Coordinates of N, CA and C and ligand atoms in Angstrom, one line a residue:
M1 N 41.3 29.7 33.6 CA 42.7 29.2 32.7 C 42.2 28.2 31.7
K2 N 43.1 28.1 31.0 CA 42.5 28.3 28.8 C 42.2 26.4 29.5
N3 N 41.1 26.4 28.7 CA 40.4 24.7 28.2 C 40.7 24.4 27.0
I4 N 41.8 22.9 26.8 CA 41.9 22.1 25.8 C 41.5 21.4 25.5
V5 N 40.7 20.4 24.2 CA 40.6 19.5 23.8 C 41.4 18.6 22.8
I6 N 42.4 17.6 23.1 CA 43.2 16.9 21.9 C 42.5 15.7 21.0
L7 N 42.7 16.0 19.8 CA 41.9 15.3 18.8 C 43.2 14.1 18.5
I8 N 43.4 12.8 18.4 CA 43.8 11.5 18.3 C 42.9 11.0 16.5
S9 N 43.8 10.0 16.8 CA 43.8 9.6 15.6 C 44.6 7.5 15.9
G10 N 45.7 8.1 16.6 CA 46.7 7.0 16.7 C 47.3 6.5 18.4
R11 N 48.7 6.5 18.0 CA 49.2 6.3 19.2 C 50.0 7.3 20.7
G12 N 49.4 9.0 19.9 CA 49.4 9.5 20.5 C 50.5 10.0 21.7
S13 N 51.0 10.1 20.8 CA 52.4 10.4 21.6 C 52.9 11.7 21.9
N14 N 52.8 12.8 20.9 CA 52.4 14.1 21.2 C 51.8 14.2 22.3
M15 N 50.0 13.6 22.0 CA 49.1 13.8 23.3 C 50.1 13.6 24.6
Q16 N 50.1 12.7 24.5 CA 51.2 12.3 26.4 C 52.5 13.1 26.3
A17 N 53.2 13.4 25.5 CA 53.9 14.6 25.7 C 53.7 16.2 26.3
L18 N 52.2 16.1 25.7 CA 51.2 17.4 26.3 C 50.3 16.8 28.0
L19 N 50.2 15.8 28.1 CA 49.5 15.3 29.3 C 50.4 15.5 30.6
E20 N 52.4 15.2 29.8 CA 52.7 15.1 30.3 C 53.6 16.2 31.1
A21 N 52.9 17.4 30.1 CA 54.2 18.6 30.3 C 53.5 19.8 31.5
Q22 N 52.7 19.4 32.2 CA 52.0 20.4 33.6 C 51.7 21.4 32.7
L23 N 51.1 21.5 31.7 CA 51.0 22.9 30.6 C 50.0 24.0 31.9
P24 N 50.1 25.0 31.5 CA 49.3 26.6 32.8 C 47.6 26.1 32.0
C25 N 47.0 24.9 31.7 CA 45.8 25.2 31.3 C 44.6 23.6 31.1
R26 N 43.9 23.5 31.6 CA 42.6 22.4 31.8 C 43.3 21.4 30.3
I27 N 43.7 20.9 30.7 CA 43.0 19.8 29.2 C 41.6 18.6 29.7
A28 N 40.3 19.1 29.2 CA 39.1 18.9 29.0 C 38.4 17.6 28.9
A29 N 39.6 16.6 27.5 CA 39.2 15.9 27.0 C 39.8 15.6 25.6
V30 N 40.2 14.4 25.5 CA 40.7 13.5 24.2 C 39.8 12.7 23.6
I31 N 39.8 12.9 22.3 CA 39.0 12.8 21.8 C 39.8 12.1 20.6
S32 N 39.1 11.0 20.1 CA 39.0 10.1 18.8 C 38.7 9.4 17.7
N33 N 38.7 9.3 16.6 CA 38.0 9.5 15.9 C 37.9 8.1 14.9
R34 N 38.8 7.0 15.9 CA 39.0 5.5 16.2 C 38.9 5.2 17.2
A35 N 37.8 4.0 17.3 CA 38.1 3.1 18.7 C 38.8 2.9 19.3
D36 N 40.2 2.2 19.0 CA 41.1 1.1 18.9 C 42.0 2.1 19.2
A37 N 42.5 4.1 19.1 CA 43.5 4.7 19.0 C 44.7 4.3 20.7
E38 N 45.6 3.9 20.1 CA 46.0 4.2 21.4 C 46.8 4.7 22.1
G39 N 46.6 6.0 21.7 CA 46.3 6.9 22.9 C 45.3 7.1 23.9
L40 N 43.6 6.5 23.8 CA 42.9 7.2 24.5 C 43.5 6.0 25.9
D41 N 44.5 5.0 25.7 CA 44.7 4.4 27.1 C 45.2 5.3 27.7
I42 N 46.0 6.2 27.1 CA 47.0 6.5 27.7 C 46.6 7.7 28.6
A43 N 45.4 8.7 27.4 CA 44.7 9.6 28.4 C 43.8 8.8 29.6
K44 N 43.3 8.3 29.4 CA 42.6 7.7 30.5 C 43.3 7.0 32.0
E45 N 44.8 6.7 31.6 CA 45.6 6.5 33.1 C 46.0 7.7 33.3
H46 N 46.1 9.0 32.5 CA 46.0 10.2 32.9 C 44.7 10.3 33.6
G47 N 44.3 10.0 33.8 CA 42.8 10.9 34.0 C 41.6 11.8 33.2
V48 N 42.2 11.6 32.2 CA 41.5 12.7 31.2 C 40.8 11.7 30.9
S49 N 39.4 12.5 30.4 CA 38.0 12.5 30.0 C 38.2 12.2 28.3
T50 N 37.7 10.5 27.9 CA 37.9 10.6 26.5 C 36.5 10.1 25.9
A51 N 36.8 10.3 24.5 CA 35.2 9.8 23.4 C 36.1 9.9 22.9
V52 N 34.8 9.1 21.7 CA 35.7 8.3 20.3 C 34.1 9.2 19.1
V53 N 34.7 9.8 18.2 CA 33.7 9.7 17.0 C 34.0 9.4 15.7
S54 N 33.4 8.2 15.7 CA 34.4 7.3 14.6 C 33.9 8.3 13.0
H55 N 34.4 8.3 12.6 CA 34.0 8.8 11.3 C 33.1 7.7 9.9
R56 N 33.8 6.9 10.8 CA 32.4 5.6 9.6 C 31.5 5.5 9.9
D57 N 30.8 7.2 11.7 CA 29.5 6.4 11.5 C 28.6 7.2 10.5
Y58 N 29.6 8.5 9.4 CA 28.9 9.4 8.9 C 29.1 9.2 7.2
A59 N 28.1 9.6 6.6 CA 28.0 9.0 5.2 C 29.1 10.7 4.5
D60 N 29.2 11.3 5.8 CA 29.8 12.6 4.4 C 30.7 12.9 5.6
R61 N 32.3 13.5 4.9 CA 32.9 14.5 5.8 C 32.5 15.3 6.6
G62 N 31.2 16.3 5.9 CA 30.8 17.7 6.5 C 29.6 17.1 7.6
S63 N 29.0 15.9 7.7 CA 28.2 15.3 8.9 C 28.9 15.0 9.8
F64 N 29.8 14.3 9.4 CA 31.2 13.7 10.7 C 32.0 15.2 11.6
D65 N 32.3 16.3 10.5 CA 32.7 17.7 11.4 C 31.8 18.3 12.3
I66 N 30.7 18.3 11.5 CA 29.1 19.0 12.6 C 29.3 18.3 14.1
A67 N 29.7 16.8 13.8 CA 29.2 15.6 14.9 C 30.5 15.9 16.2
L68 N 31.8 15.8 15.1 CA 33.5 16.5 16.0 C 32.9 17.8 16.6
T69 N 32.4 18.8 16.0 CA 32.7 19.9 16.3 C 30.8 19.8 17.8
K70 N 30.0 19.3 17.5 CA 29.6 19.1 18.5 C 29.9 18.4 20.0
A71 N 30.8 17.3 19.7 CA 31.6 16.4 21.1 C 32.9 17.6 21.6
I72 N 33.5 18.3 20.8 CA 34.6 19.0 20.7 C 34.0 20.3 22.3
D73 N 32.7 20.8 21.4 CA 32.3 21.9 21.9 C 31.6 21.6 23.2
A74 N 31.4 20.4 23.8 CA 30.9 20.0 25.2 C 31.6 20.7 25.7
Y75 N 32.8 20.4 25.9 CA 33.9 20.9 27.0 C 34.2 22.2 27.0
R76 N 34.0 22.8 26.0 CA 33.9 24.8 25.9 C 35.6 24.1 25.7
P77 N 36.0 24.3 24.8 CA 37.8 24.5 24.7 C 37.8 26.1 24.8
D78 N 39.1 26.3 25.0 CA 39.6 27.6 24.5 C 40.5 27.4 23.2
F79 N 41.6 25.9 23.0 CA 41.9 25.9 22.2 C 41.8 24.4 21.4
V80 N 41.9 23.5 20.6 CA 41.8 22.5 19.6 C 43.0 21.7 19.1
V81 N 43.4 21.3 19.6 CA 44.6 20.6 19.3 C 44.9 19.3 18.6
L82 N 45.7 19.3 17.7 CA 45.4 17.8 16.7 C 46.8 17.5 16.7
A83 N 46.8 16.1 17.1 CA 47.8 15.4 17.7 C 47.7 14.2 16.8
G84 N 48.2 14.2 15.5 CA 48.3 12.8 14.8 C 46.8 12.5 14.9
F85 N 46.1 13.6 14.0 CA 44.2 13.6 13.8 C 44.6 13.1 12.6
M86 N 44.5 12.4 11.7 CA 44.3 12.0 10.3 C 43.0 12.0 9.8
R87 N 42.4 13.1 9.7 CA 41.3 13.2 8.8 C 41.6 15.1 8.6
I88 N 41.5 14.8 7.0 CA 41.6 16.5 6.8 C 40.1 17.1 7.2
L89 N 40.1 18.7 7.7 CA 39.1 19.0 8.5 C 38.0 20.0 7.3
T90 N 36.9 19.8 6.6 CA 35.9 20.6 6.3 C 36.9 22.0 6.3
A91 N 36.4 23.4 6.0 CA 36.9 24.8 5.5 C 35.7 25.3 6.6
D92 N 34.2 24.4 7.0 CA 33.2 25.3 7.8 C 34.0 24.9 9.5
F93 N 34.9 23.6 9.7 CA 35.4 23.3 10.9 C 36.4 24.2 11.2
V94 N 37.3 24.4 10.2 CA 38.2 25.5 10.2 C 37.8 26.4 10.8
A95 N 37.2 27.1 10.1 CA 36.5 28.7 9.9 C 35.7 28.6 11.8
H96 N 35.5 27.6 12.1 CA 34.3 27.5 13.4 C 35.2 27.7 14.6
Y97 N 36.8 27.4 14.7 CA 37.8 27.4 15.3 C 38.9 28.5 14.9
R98 N 38.9 29.2 14.5 CA 39.7 30.2 13.8 C 40.9 30.6 14.7
G99 N 41.4 30.7 14.9 CA 43.0 30.8 15.8 C 43.1 30.6 17.5
R100 N 42.3 29.4 17.0 CA 42.7 27.8 18.0 C 42.7 26.5 17.4
L101 N 42.6 26.9 16.4 CA 43.3 25.0 16.1 C 44.2 25.1 15.9
V102 N 45.3 23.9 16.8 CA 46.7 24.0 16.1 C 46.8 22.5 15.6
N103 N 47.7 22.5 14.8 CA 48.5 21.1 14.6 C 49.8 21.4 14.7
I104 N 50.3 19.4 14.7 CA 51.8 19.7 14.6 C 51.7 18.6 13.2
H105 N 53.1 18.8 12.5 CA 53.3 18.4 11.6 C 54.9 18.1 11.2
P106 N 55.0 16.5 10.7 CA 56.6 16.2 10.9 C 57.5 16.9 9.8
S107 N 57.7 17.9 9.5 CA 58.3 18.5 8.3 C 58.7 19.9 8.6
L108 N 59.5 20.7 8.0 CA 60.0 21.8 8.3 C 58.8 22.4 7.0
L109 N 58.3 23.1 7.4 CA 56.8 23.4 6.8 C 57.7 24.6 6.1
P110 N 56.9 25.0 5.0 CA 56.6 24.4 4.1 C 56.8 23.6 3.2
S111 N 57.7 23.1 3.5 CA 58.1 21.8 2.7 C 57.4 20.7 2.9
Y112 N 57.1 19.6 2.6 CA 56.3 18.5 2.2 C 55.6 18.3 3.1
G113 N 54.4 19.0 3.1 CA 53.2 18.9 3.5 C 52.1 17.5 3.0
G114 N 51.8 17.1 3.6 CA 50.7 15.9 3.1 C 52.0 14.7 4.1
L115 N 51.2 13.4 3.5 CA 52.5 12.2 4.1 C 53.6 12.1 3.8
N116 N 54.6 11.3 4.2 CA 55.2 10.2 4.1 C 56.5 11.2 4.1
T117 N 56.4 12.1 5.1 CA 57.0 13.2 4.7 C 59.2 12.5 5.0
H118 N 59.4 12.1 6.0 CA 60.6 11.6 6.3 C 61.2 11.1 5.3
A119 N 60.4 10.4 3.9 CA 60.9 9.5 3.3 C 61.0 10.8 2.0
R120 N 60.4 11.5 1.8 CA 60.6 12.4 0.9 C 61.8 12.9 0.7
A121 N 62.3 13.2 2.5 CA 63.1 14.2 2.7 C 64.4 13.6 2.9
L122 N 64.4 12.0 2.3 CA 65.6 11.7 2.7 C 65.7 11.3 1.3
H123 N 65.0 11.2 0.5 CA 65.0 10.6 -1.2 C 65.3 12.1 -1.8
D124 N 65.0 13.3 -1.5 CA 65.5 14.5 -1.8 C 66.6 15.0 -1.5
G125 N 67.2 14.0 -0.5 CA 68.5 14.3 0.3 C 69.0 15.7 1.2
V126 N 67.4 16.4 1.3 CA 67.3 17.7 2.5 C 69.1 16.9 3.4
K127 N 69.7 17.8 3.9 CA 70.5 17.6 5.4 C 69.8 18.1 6.6
I128 N 68.7 19.0 6.3 CA 67.6 19.5 7.4 C 66.3 19.2 7.8
H129 N 66.2 19.0 8.4 CA 64.4 18.5 8.2 C 63.9 18.8 10.3
G130 N 62.8 18.0 10.4 CA 62.0 19.0 11.3 C 60.3 18.7 11.4
C131 N 59.9 19.7 12.7 CA 59.0 19.4 13.0 C 58.3 20.8 12.9
T132 N 57.0 21.1 12.3 CA 56.1 22.1 12.8 C 55.4 22.3 13.7
V133 N 54.6 23.4 14.2 CA 53.3 23.5 14.9 C 52.7 24.8 14.4
H134 N 51.6 24.5 14.4 CA 50.8 25.7 12.6 C 49.4 26.2 13.1
F135 N 48.9 27.4 13.1 CA 47.5 26.9 13.1 C 46.9 26.4 11.6
V136 N 46.2 26.0 11.5 CA 45.6 25.5 11.0 C 44.3 26.1 10.3
T137 N 44.6 26.1 8.9 CA 44.1 26.9 7.9 C 43.4 25.9 6.7
P138 N 42.1 26.5 6.0 CA 41.5 25.3 5.1 C 43.1 24.6 3.5
D139 N 43.6 25.8 4.0 CA 45.1 25.0 3.5 C 46.1 24.4 4.1
L140 N 45.2 23.1 3.5 CA 46.2 21.8 4.3 C 47.9 22.3 4.7
D141 N 47.7 21.7 5.9 CA 49.6 22.0 6.2 C 50.4 23.5 5.6
H142 N 49.4 24.6 5.3 CA 49.9 25.8 5.3 C 49.6 26.9 6.2
G143 N 48.9 26.6 7.3 CA 48.6 27.8 8.1 C 50.2 28.3 9.0
P144 N 49.6 29.4 10.0 CA 50.7 30.4 10.1 C 51.7 29.3 11.2
I145 N 53.0 29.6 10.8 CA 53.4 28.5 11.8 C 54.2 29.8 13.2
I146 N 54.1 28.1 14.1 CA 54.5 29.3 15.1 C 55.8 28.9 16.2
I147 N 56.3 27.5 15.5 CA 57.2 27.1 16.4 C 57.8 25.6 15.5
Q148 N 59.1 25.8 15.1 CA 60.4 24.9 14.3 C 60.8 24.2 15.0
A149 N 61.4 23.0 14.7 CA 62.4 22.5 15.3 C 63.2 21.4 14.3
A150 N 64.4 22.1 14.0 CA 65.7 21.3 12.8 C 66.3 20.4 13.1
V151 N 66.5 19.2 12.7 CA 67.2 18.2 13.1 C 68.1 17.7 12.1
P152 N 69.2 17.1 12.0 CA 70.4 17.4 10.9 C 70.0 16.1 10.6
V153 N 69.7 15.6 9.3 CA 69.6 14.2 8.7 C 70.9 14.2 8.4
L154 N 71.5 12.6 8.6 CA 72.7 11.5 8.8 C 72.6 11.1 7.5
Y155 N 74.1 10.9 7.8 CA 74.4 10.0 6.3 C 73.3 8.2 6.3
H156 N 73.7 7.6 7.4 CA 72.8 6.4 7.9 C 71.3 6.3 8.1
D157 N 70.7 8.3 7.9 CA 69.5 7.5 8.4 C 68.6 6.7 7.1
T158 N 68.1 5.7 8.7 CA 66.7 5.5 7.6 C 65.1 5.9 7.6
E159 N 64.6 6.2 7.5 CA 63.3 6.4 7.6 C 62.7 7.0 9.1
Q160 N 63.2 5.4 9.3 CA 62.6 5.3 11.2 C 63.4 5.7 12.1
T161 N 64.8 6.0 11.8 CA 65.7 6.5 13.0 C 65.4 8.6 12.5
L162 N 65.1 8.7 11.0 CA 64.7 10.6 11.3 C 63.2 10.7 11.8
A163 N 62.3 9.5 11.5 CA 61.6 9.6 11.8 C 61.6 9.7 14.0
A164 N 61.9 9.2 13.9 CA 62.5 9.1 15.6 C 63.2 10.3 16.1
R165 N 64.4 10.9 15.2 CA 64.8 12.2 15.8 C 64.1 13.7 15.7
V166 N 63.1 13.3 14.9 CA 61.8 14.3 14.5 C 61.3 14.4 15.8
L167 N 60.1 13.6 15.9 CA 58.9 13.0 16.9 C 60.1 13.5 18.2
N168 N 61.4 13.2 18.5 CA 61.7 13.8 19.9 C 61.8 15.2 20.1
E169 N 61.7 15.7 19.0 CA 61.6 16.8 19.0 C 60.3 17.3 18.6
E170 N 59.3 16.9 18.3 CA 57.8 17.2 18.1 C 57.4 17.5 19.8
H171 N 57.7 16.7 20.6 CA 57.5 16.1 21.7 C 58.1 17.4 22.6
R172 N 58.6 18.6 22.1 CA 59.5 19.1 22.6 C 58.7 20.4 22.7
I173 N 58.7 20.7 21.0 CA 57.9 22.0 21.0 C 56.3 22.0 21.0
Y174 N 55.6 21.0 21.2 CA 53.9 21.4 21.1 C 54.0 21.8 22.3
P175 N 54.4 21.2 23.4 CA 54.5 21.9 24.8 C 54.8 23.3 24.8
Q176 N 55.6 23.3 24.1 CA 55.7 25.1 24.3 C 55.3 25.8 23.8
A177 N 54.6 25.3 22.3 CA 53.3 26.0 21.9 C 52.3 26.3 22.8
M178 N 52.4 25.2 23.2 CA 50.1 25.2 24.2 C 50.8 26.1 25.1
R179 N 51.9 26.1 26.4 CA 52.4 27.1 27.0 C 52.2 28.4 26.3
W180 N 52.2 29.2 25.3 CA 52.2 30.4 24.9 C 51.4 30.5 24.5
L181 N 50.3 29.8 24.2 CA 48.8 29.7 23.1 C 48.4 30.3 24.8
C182 N 48.3 29.0 25.9 CA 47.6 29.5 27.2 C 47.7 30.1 28.1
K183 N 49.2 30.7 27.7 CA 49.3 32.4 28.7 C 48.9 33.7 27.7
G184 N 48.5 33.1 26.5 CA 48.3 34.2 26.0 C 49.0 35.3 25.9
Q185 N 50.5 34.5 25.1 CA 51.9 34.7 24.9 C 52.0 35.2 23.9
I186 N 50.9 34.3 22.6 CA 51.3 34.6 20.9 C 49.4 34.1 20.6
E187 N 49.3 34.5 19.7 CA 47.9 34.6 19.0 C 47.5 34.7 17.1
L188 N 46.5 34.9 17.2 CA 46.9 34.4 15.7 C 45.7 36.2 15.3
N189 N 46.8 37.0 14.5 CA 45.7 38.3 14.3 C 44.9 38.2 12.8
E190 N 44.2 39.5 12.9 CA 43.0 39.7 11.6 C 43.7 39.1 10.5
S191 N 45.3 39.8 10.4 CA 45.9 39.3 9.2 C 46.1 38.3 8.8
G192 N 45.7 36.8 10.3 CA 46.3 35.5 9.7 C 48.0 35.6 9.8
K193 N 48.7 36.4 10.8 CA 49.6 36.6 11.0 C 49.9 36.3 12.4
V194 N 51.2 35.1 13.3 CA 51.9 35.2 14.4 C 52.0 36.1 15.4
V195 N 51.5 36.4 16.1 CA 51.4 37.7 16.9 C 52.5 37.4 18.1
F196 N 53.4 37.4 18.4 CA 54.2 37.0 20.3 C 54.3 38.6 20.9
H197 N 53.5 38.3 21.9 CA 54.0 39.3 22.9 C 55.4 39.3 23.8
N198 N 55.8 40.7 23.6 CA 56.6 40.7 24.2 C 58.1 39.4 24.8
R199 N 58.3 38.7 23.3 CA 59.2 37.9 23.1 C 60.8 38.3 22.6
K200 N 61.5 38.1 23.7 CA 63.2 38.0 23.3 C 63.6 37.2 21.7
Q201 N 64.2 37.6 20.6 CA 64.6 36.7 19.7 C 65.8 36.9 19.5
T202 N 66.5 35.6 19.9 CA 68.1 35.5 19.5 C 68.4 35.0 17.9
S203 N 69.4 35.1 17.0 CA 69.6 35.1 16.2 C 70.8 33.6 16.0
H204 N 70.4 32.8 15.4 CA 72.0 31.6 15.0 C 71.6 31.0 14.3
T205 N 72.7 30.5 13.2 CA 73.4 30.1 12.3 C 72.9 28.5 12.6
L206 N 72.5 27.6 11.2 CA 72.0 26.2 11.2 C 72.9 25.7 10.3
F207 N 73.8 24.6 10.7 CA 74.6 24.1 9.3 C 74.2 22.4 9.4
S208 N 73.9 21.7 8.6 CA 74.4 20.4 8.7 C 74.6 19.8 7.6
P209 N 75.9 19.3 7.2 CA 76.6 18.9 8.6 C 77.0 20.0 8.7
G210 N 78.4 20.4 10.1 CA 78.5 21.6 11.0 C 79.5 21.4 10.0
L211 N 80.4 22.7 10.1 CA 81.0 23.2 9.3 C 82.7 23.0 10.0
E212 N 83.7 22.7 9.2 CA 85.3 22.1 10.1 C 86.1 23.6 9.6
Ligands
GRF301 C1 53.3 12.7 14.5 O1 54.1 12.4 13.8 C2 52.8 14.1 14.2 O2 53.6 15.1 13.8 C3 51.5 13.6 13.0 O3 51.2 12.2 13.3 C4 52.1 11.7 14.0 C5 51.6 11.5 15.1 O4 52.2 10.9 16.3 N1 50.8 14.6 12.3 P1 51.2 10.6 17.5 O5 50.2 9.4 17.9 O6 51.5 11.6 18.2 O7 52.3 9.6 18.4

């Protein structure tokens, strides 16, 4: 059975969705860069080991990433799962976990990488928004895409209502992506493409607003 380590910085709702999804893997630990991350308590309630590696204890990004790598590798994970982990990682860290490091981002990448994704989507008036699970590469929020979910942007949406609609889908697609990975149904190949093994594909059209 594969082993995974989840990294968080705060609320931990994606982590919780993963812990409750009965994934075909062992969740070896949850590691936070903040001692006050609410997600740490949720992990403990689920009986999962937790650890804190505070970025404040290190002089620079490089030394923090080395300490973080050490803490992660103590659990010998097959995959490292970023779930609301709010630190930019060094190229060395990312290279160390090539093909094993995944992230969830609250937009339909490559649109709206970075922060404040829902406010920016509302400002631009896009009609479809969503979330993405992707392999992490040194190019921030631009790694090879594993799965996306799209939601409509409704006329009266606020940043909060849109964020809640997207978050609901995050909680569905992250467990799906991890299920595929842990069962060996997808992988990142040498050329940096996501390969699906034996998956049937269906074609649909998404409209928002719907057609009449
Ligand atoms: C999520 O929207 C995730 O996509 C983004 O940060 C947020 C974390 O939320 N990277 P949570 O800590 O999982 O509740």
